[in-house]
């Protein structure tokens, strides 16, 4: 398999729910008028705490600084695993569990923190730009690694990038974080770009008006009745949406593209307190046991917590597997 380092240099930020009004215009432009924005990598995820935005530097320039905006200091690079060197933009994702042992676990062992963004089309792995030499050195035995330059893949050169410095392997076990499973059933789908105007009004209502009251409390019960979660990404012209089954009813079904099985998904939410961005192995502690159990998963990192989506029929097995892992680490 090939590992592609995409050209995007992205920023990760949080918009407070009470300050969303300040960012409505630039967000709508990137959401609904991509032809009027130079942003090519855009993801917006609503959670009970805030709105997480992951976007490239061109998009970041359009967001004014304010007290409502928190920005991670680091610039992140985007990695994409391609099967047989072919583009994965038109197929279902390889899956975070399929790359758990070949990408996520080795990076955790070498003290590299990652964020994950699974979409309808593919899975993106985000690493800090300063960690790229370690990433290349760690994964070059498993992958042919290419870096996109002006849209063309060029073999990545580890020696040139590393200057002889590599992070030592991590020797302490990562913190095992609690997990929660809300009762919502989720859909993972796409929309053809030319259909976007037809659902624009509904998108605006769902993202900006349906949950207008700020929610300051963090869900604490392991058996949550429901959770506010809506993810929209527009990356290199491809749209991906994650929404719960009730929200999906608001949209015209003939415009939504889903897998042939029409599968429904349940969420596993990782973290009792905000996770931060420096700890390594958070994704691995979820992805590895699911990979061992041969359970597919989508994975979406947000500013405060991480979220894995697993097939609805597997949720009991997933909960059992993760609980056993937690107990074994105590």
Coordinates of C-alpha atoms in Angstrom, one line a residue:
X1 CA 0.0 0.0 0.0
X2 CA 1.0 3.6 -0.5
X3 CA 1.0 6.3 2.1
X4 CA 0.3 9.8 0.6
X5 CA 1.3 13.0 2.4
X6 CA -1.2 15.5 1.0
X7 CA -0.3 19.1 0.3
X8 CA -2.8 20.5 2.8
X9 CA -1.4 22.2 5.9
X10 CA -4.3 22.3 8.3
X11 CA -5.3 24.0 11.5
X12 CA -7.5 22.5 14.3
X13 CA -9.8 24.9 16.2
X14 CA -12.8 25.2 18.4
X15 CA -15.6 27.7 18.1
X16 CA -17.7 28.2 21.3
X17 CA -21.4 27.5 20.8
X18 CA -22.2 31.0 22.1
X19 CA -19.9 32.6 19.5
X20 CA -21.0 30.8 16.4
X21 CA -22.8 33.9 15.2
X22 CA -19.5 35.6 14.6
X23 CA -18.4 32.9 12.2
X24 CA -21.6 32.1 10.3
X25 CA -20.7 34.0 7.2
X26 CA -17.2 32.5 6.6
X27 CA -18.4 29.0 7.6
X28 CA -21.4 29.2 5.2
X29 CA -19.1 30.3 2.4
X30 CA -16.8 27.2 2.9
X31 CA -19.9 25.0 3.4
X32 CA -22.1 26.0 0.5
X33 CA -20.0 28.2 -1.8
X34 CA -16.7 26.4 -2.3
X35 CA -16.2 28.1 -5.6
X36 CA -15.9 31.4 -3.8
X37 CA -13.4 30.1 -1.2
X38 CA -9.8 29.0 -1.7
X39 CA -10.3 26.4 1.1
X40 CA -9.8 22.8 -0.2
X41 CA -9.9 21.0 3.1
X42 CA -12.8 21.8 5.4
X43 CA -14.5 19.8 8.2
X44 CA -17.1 21.1 10.7
X45 CA -18.3 18.9 13.5
X46 CA -20.9 19.9 16.1
X47 CA -20.7 18.3 19.5
X48 CA -22.4 19.2 22.8
X49 CA -19.4 21.2 23.8
X50 CA -18.5 23.2 20.7
X51 CA -17.9 23.2 17.0
X52 CA -14.7 21.7 15.9
X53 CA -13.3 23.0 12.6
X54 CA -10.4 21.4 10.7
X55 CA -9.4 23.4 7.7
X56 CA -6.4 24.4 5.5
X57 CA -4.5 27.6 5.9
X58 CA -6.5 29.3 3.2
X59 CA -9.7 28.7 5.1
X60 CA -8.1 29.6 8.4
X61 CA -7.3 33.1 7.0
X62 CA -11.1 33.7 6.7
X63 CA -11.8 33.2 10.4
X64 CA -11.3 36.3 12.5
X65 CA -9.6 35.9 15.9
X66 CA -12.0 36.3 18.9
X67 CA -12.6 35.2 22.5
X68 CA -14.8 32.4 21.1
X69 CA -12.0 30.8 19.0
X70 CA -9.5 28.4 20.4
X71 CA -6.7 27.3 18.0
X72 CA -4.2 24.5 18.5
X73 CA -0.8 26.0 18.1
X74 CA 0.5 23.3 15.8
X75 CA 0.1 23.0 12.0
X76 CA -1.0 19.5 11.0
X77 CA -0.2 17.5 7.8
X78 CA -2.7 15.1 6.3
X79 CA -1.9 11.4 5.5
X80 CA -4.0 9.1 3.4
X81 CA -3.5 5.4 2.9
X82 CA -4.1 4.3 -0.6
X83 CA -4.7 0.7 -1.6
X84 CA -2.6 -0.4 -4.6
X85 CA -1.6 3.2 -5.2
X86 CA -5.1 4.1 -6.5
X87 CA -7.1 7.0 -5.3
X88 CA -9.5 6.1 -2.6
X89 CA -11.8 9.1 -3.2
X90 CA -14.5 7.1 -5.0
X91 CA -14.6 4.0 -2.7
X92 CA -15.6 3.2 0.8
X93 CA -12.8 3.9 3.4
X94 CA -10.2 1.3 4.0
X95 CA -11.2 1.8 7.6
X96 CA -9.4 3.0 10.7
X97 CA -9.3 -0.6 12.1
X98 CA -7.6 -1.8 8.9
X99 CA -4.7 0.7 9.4
X100 CA -4.6 0.3 13.2
X101 CA -1.6 -2.0 13.2
X102 CA 0.2 -0.6 10.2
X103 CA -0.1 3.1 10.9
X104 CA -1.8 4.1 14.2
X105 CA -0.1 1.7 16.6
X106 CA 3.5 2.3 15.3
X107 CA 3.1 6.0 15.5
X108 CA 1.8 5.8 19.1
X109 CA 4.8 3.6 19.9
X110 CA 7.1 6.3 18.6
X111 CA 5.4 9.1 20.6
X112 CA 3.5 10.6 17.7
X113 CA 0.1 12.1 18.5
X114 CA -2.5 11.7 15.7
X115 CA -6.0 12.9 14.9
X116 CA -8.3 11.0 12.7
X117 CA -11.0 12.1 10.3
X118 CA -13.0 9.4 8.6
X119 CA -15.3 10.4 5.8
X120 CA -17.7 8.6 3.5
X121 CA -14.9 8.4 0.9
X122 CA -11.7 7.8 2.9
X123 CA -9.8 8.0 6.1
X124 CA -7.4 10.9 6.9
X125 CA -4.7 10.7 9.5
X126 CA -3.4 14.1 10.9
X127 CA 0.1 14.5 12.3
X128 CA 1.9 17.5 13.5
X129 CA 4.1 19.0 10.8
X130 CA 7.2 18.8 13.1
X131 CA 6.6 15.1 13.6
X132 CA 6.8 14.3 9.8
X133 CA 10.5 12.9 10.0
X134 CA 9.5 10.5 12.7
X135 CA 6.4 9.5 10.7
X136 CA 8.3 8.7 7.6
X137 CA 11.1 6.8 9.5
X138 CA 8.5 4.8 11.4
X139 CA 6.3 3.8 8.4
X140 CA 8.7 3.5 5.5
X141 CA 9.2 -0.2 6.1
X142 CA 5.5 -0.8 5.7
X143 CA 4.5 1.7 3.0
X144 CA 5.8 3.3 -0.2
X145 CA 5.6 6.9 1.0
X146 CA 4.9 9.8 -1.3
X147 CA 4.5 13.5 -0.7
X148 CA 2.2 15.5 -3.0
X149 CA 4.0 18.4 -4.7
X150 CA 1.8 20.5 -7.0
X151 CA -0.6 17.7 -7.2
X152 CA 1.9 15.0 -8.2
X153 CA 3.3 12.3 -5.9
X154 CA 7.0 12.5 -5.2
X155 CA 8.9 9.9 -3.1
X156 CA 9.4 11.2 0.5
X157 CA 13.0 11.4 1.6
X158 CA 13.4 10.5 5.3
X159 CA 17.1 11.4 5.6
X160 CA 16.6 14.8 4.2
X161 CA 13.7 15.6 6.5
X162 CA 15.0 14.2 9.7
X163 CA 18.5 15.8 10.1
X164 CA 19.5 12.8 12.1
X165 CA 16.9 13.4 14.9
X166 CA 14.2 10.9 15.8
X167 CA 11.9 10.7 18.8
X168 CA 12.6 7.9 21.2
X169 CA 10.1 5.1 21.6
X170 CA 7.4 5.7 24.1
X171 CA 8.0 3.6 27.2
X172 CA 5.0 4.4 29.4
X173 CA 1.5 3.1 28.7
X174 CA -1.0 5.6 27.5
X175 CA -3.9 6.6 29.8
X176 CA -6.9 4.4 29.2
X177 CA -9.8 6.7 28.8
X178 CA -13.4 6.0 29.6
X179 CA -15.9 5.4 26.8
X180 CA -19.6 6.2 26.5
X181 CA -22.2 4.9 24.1
X182 CA -25.1 7.2 23.4
X183 CA -28.3 5.6 22.0
X184 CA -28.4 7.6 18.8
X185 CA -28.3 5.6 15.5
X186 CA -26.1 7.3 13.0
X187 CA -25.9 7.4 9.2
X188 CA -22.7 8.0 7.1
X189 CA -23.5 9.4 3.7
X190 CA -22.5 11.7 0.9
X191 CA -24.1 14.3 -1.4
X192 CA -23.2 15.1 -5.0
X193 CA -21.7 18.6 -5.1
X194 CA -24.3 19.8 -7.6
X195 CA -27.1 18.7 -5.1
X196 CA -25.7 20.9 -2.3
X197 CA -27.8 24.0 -3.1
X198 CA -31.0 21.8 -2.8
X199 CA -30.2 20.9 0.8
X200 CA -28.6 24.3 1.7
X201 CA -31.5 25.5 3.8
X202 CA -31.8 22.3 5.7
X203 CA -28.0 22.2 6.4
X204 CA -28.2 25.8 7.7
X205 CA -31.1 25.0 10.0
X206 CA -29.5 21.8 11.4
X207 CA -26.0 23.3 12.0
X208 CA -26.9 26.8 13.1
X209 CA -30.4 26.9 14.4
X210 CA -31.6 23.5 15.7
X211 CA -29.4 23.6 18.8
X212 CA -29.1 27.3 19.4
X213 CA -29.0 27.0 23.2
X214 CA -25.3 26.6 24.4
X215 CA -24.8 23.3 26.2
X216 CA -22.2 23.6 28.9
X217 CA -22.6 20.2 30.5
X218 CA -20.6 17.2 29.3
X219 CA -22.5 13.9 29.0
X220 CA -21.4 11.7 32.0
X221 CA -23.6 8.7 31.9
X222 CA -22.3 5.6 30.1
X223 CA -25.8 4.9 28.8
X224 CA -26.5 8.3 27.2
X225 CA -30.0 8.6 25.7
X226 CA -28.7 10.8 22.9
X227 CA -25.9 13.1 21.9
X228 CA -25.7 16.2 19.7
X229 CA -23.4 15.2 16.8
X230 CA -23.3 16.4 13.2
X231 CA -20.2 16.2 11.0
X232 CA -19.8 17.8 7.6
X233 CA -16.7 17.7 5.5
X234 CA -15.9 19.1 2.0
X235 CA -12.5 17.9 1.0
X236 CA -11.1 18.3 -2.5
X237 CA -14.7 18.4 -3.8
X238 CA -16.0 15.4 -2.0
X239 CA -18.8 15.8 0.6
X240 CA -19.2 13.6 3.6
X241 CA -21.9 13.9 6.3
X242 CA -22.5 12.0 9.6
X243 CA -25.8 12.6 11.2
X244 CA -28.2 10.7 13.4
X245 CA -31.1 8.9 11.9
X246 CA -33.7 11.4 13.2
X247 CA -31.8 14.3 11.6
X248 CA -31.6 12.4 8.3
X249 CA -35.4 12.5 8.1
X250 CA -35.2 16.3 7.5
X251 CA -33.3 15.8 4.2
X252 CA -34.8 14.6 0.9
X253 CA -33.8 10.9 0.7
X254 CA -33.3 11.0 -3.1
X255 CA -30.4 13.4 -2.7
X256 CA -28.5 11.4 -0.1
X257 CA -25.9 8.9 -1.2
X258 CA -25.5 5.9 1.2
X259 CA -23.8 2.5 1.0
X260 CA -25.9 -0.2 -0.7
X261 CA -26.6 -1.8 2.7
X262 CA -27.9 1.4 4.2
X263 CA -26.1 0.5 7.4
X264 CA -26.7 2.3 10.7
X265 CA -24.0 3.0 13.1
X266 CA -23.6 3.5 16.9
X267 CA -21.1 5.8 18.6
X268 CA -18.4 5.1 21.1
X269 CA -17.3 8.5 22.6
X270 CA -13.8 8.5 24.1
X271 CA -12.8 10.6 27.1
X272 CA -14.2 11.6 30.4
X273 CA -12.4 14.9 30.4
X274 CA -11.1 16.9 27.3
X275 CA -8.3 14.8 25.8
X276 CA -5.9 17.5 24.7
X277 CA -3.5 17.1 21.8
X278 CA -0.2 15.9 23.3
X279 CA -1.1 12.5 24.5
X280 CA -0.2 9.6 22.2
X281 CA -2.1 6.4 21.7
X282 CA -5.7 7.6 22.1
X283 CA -6.8 6.4 18.7
X284 CA -4.7 3.2 19.0
X285 CA -6.5 2.2 22.3
X286 CA -9.8 2.1 20.4
X287 CA -8.6 1.0 16.9
X288 CA -6.4 -1.9 17.9
X289 CA -8.9 -3.9 19.9
X290 CA -11.5 -3.4 17.2
X291 CA -9.0 -4.5 14.6
X292 CA -8.3 -7.6 16.7
X293 CA -12.1 -8.3 16.8
X294 CA -12.4 -7.6 13.1
X295 CA -14.9 -4.8 13.6
X296 CA -14.9 -1.9 11.1
X297 CA -15.1 1.6 12.4
X298 CA -15.1 5.2 11.4
X299 CA -13.2 7.6 13.6
X300 CA -13.6 11.4 14.1
X301 CA -11.4 13.4 16.4
X302 CA -12.8 16.6 17.7
X303 CA -11.3 19.4 19.8
X304 CA -12.3 17.9 23.2
X305 CA -13.2 14.2 22.6
X306 CA -12.8 11.4 20.0
X307 CA -15.7 9.5 18.4
X308 CA -15.7 6.0 16.8
X309 CA -18.7 4.8 14.8
X310 CA -19.3 1.1 14.6
X311 CA -22.0 -1.0 12.9
X312 CA -25.1 -1.0 15.0
X313 CA -25.2 -4.8 15.3
X314 CA -21.6 -4.8 16.8
X315 CA -22.1 -2.2 19.6
X316 CA -22.6 -4.7 22.4
X317 CA -19.5 -6.6 21.3
X318 CA -17.5 -3.4 21.0
X319 CA -18.5 -2.2 24.5
X320 CA -17.5 -5.6 25.9
X321 CA -14.1 -5.5 24.1
X322 CA -13.3 -2.0 25.2
X323 CA -14.4 -2.7 28.8
X324 CA -12.1 -5.7 28.9
X325 CA -9.2 -3.6 27.7
X326 CA -9.9 -0.9 30.4
X327 CA -9.9 -3.6 33.1
X328 CA -6.7 -5.1 31.9
X329 CA -4.9 -1.8 32.1
X330 CA -5.9 -1.1 35.7

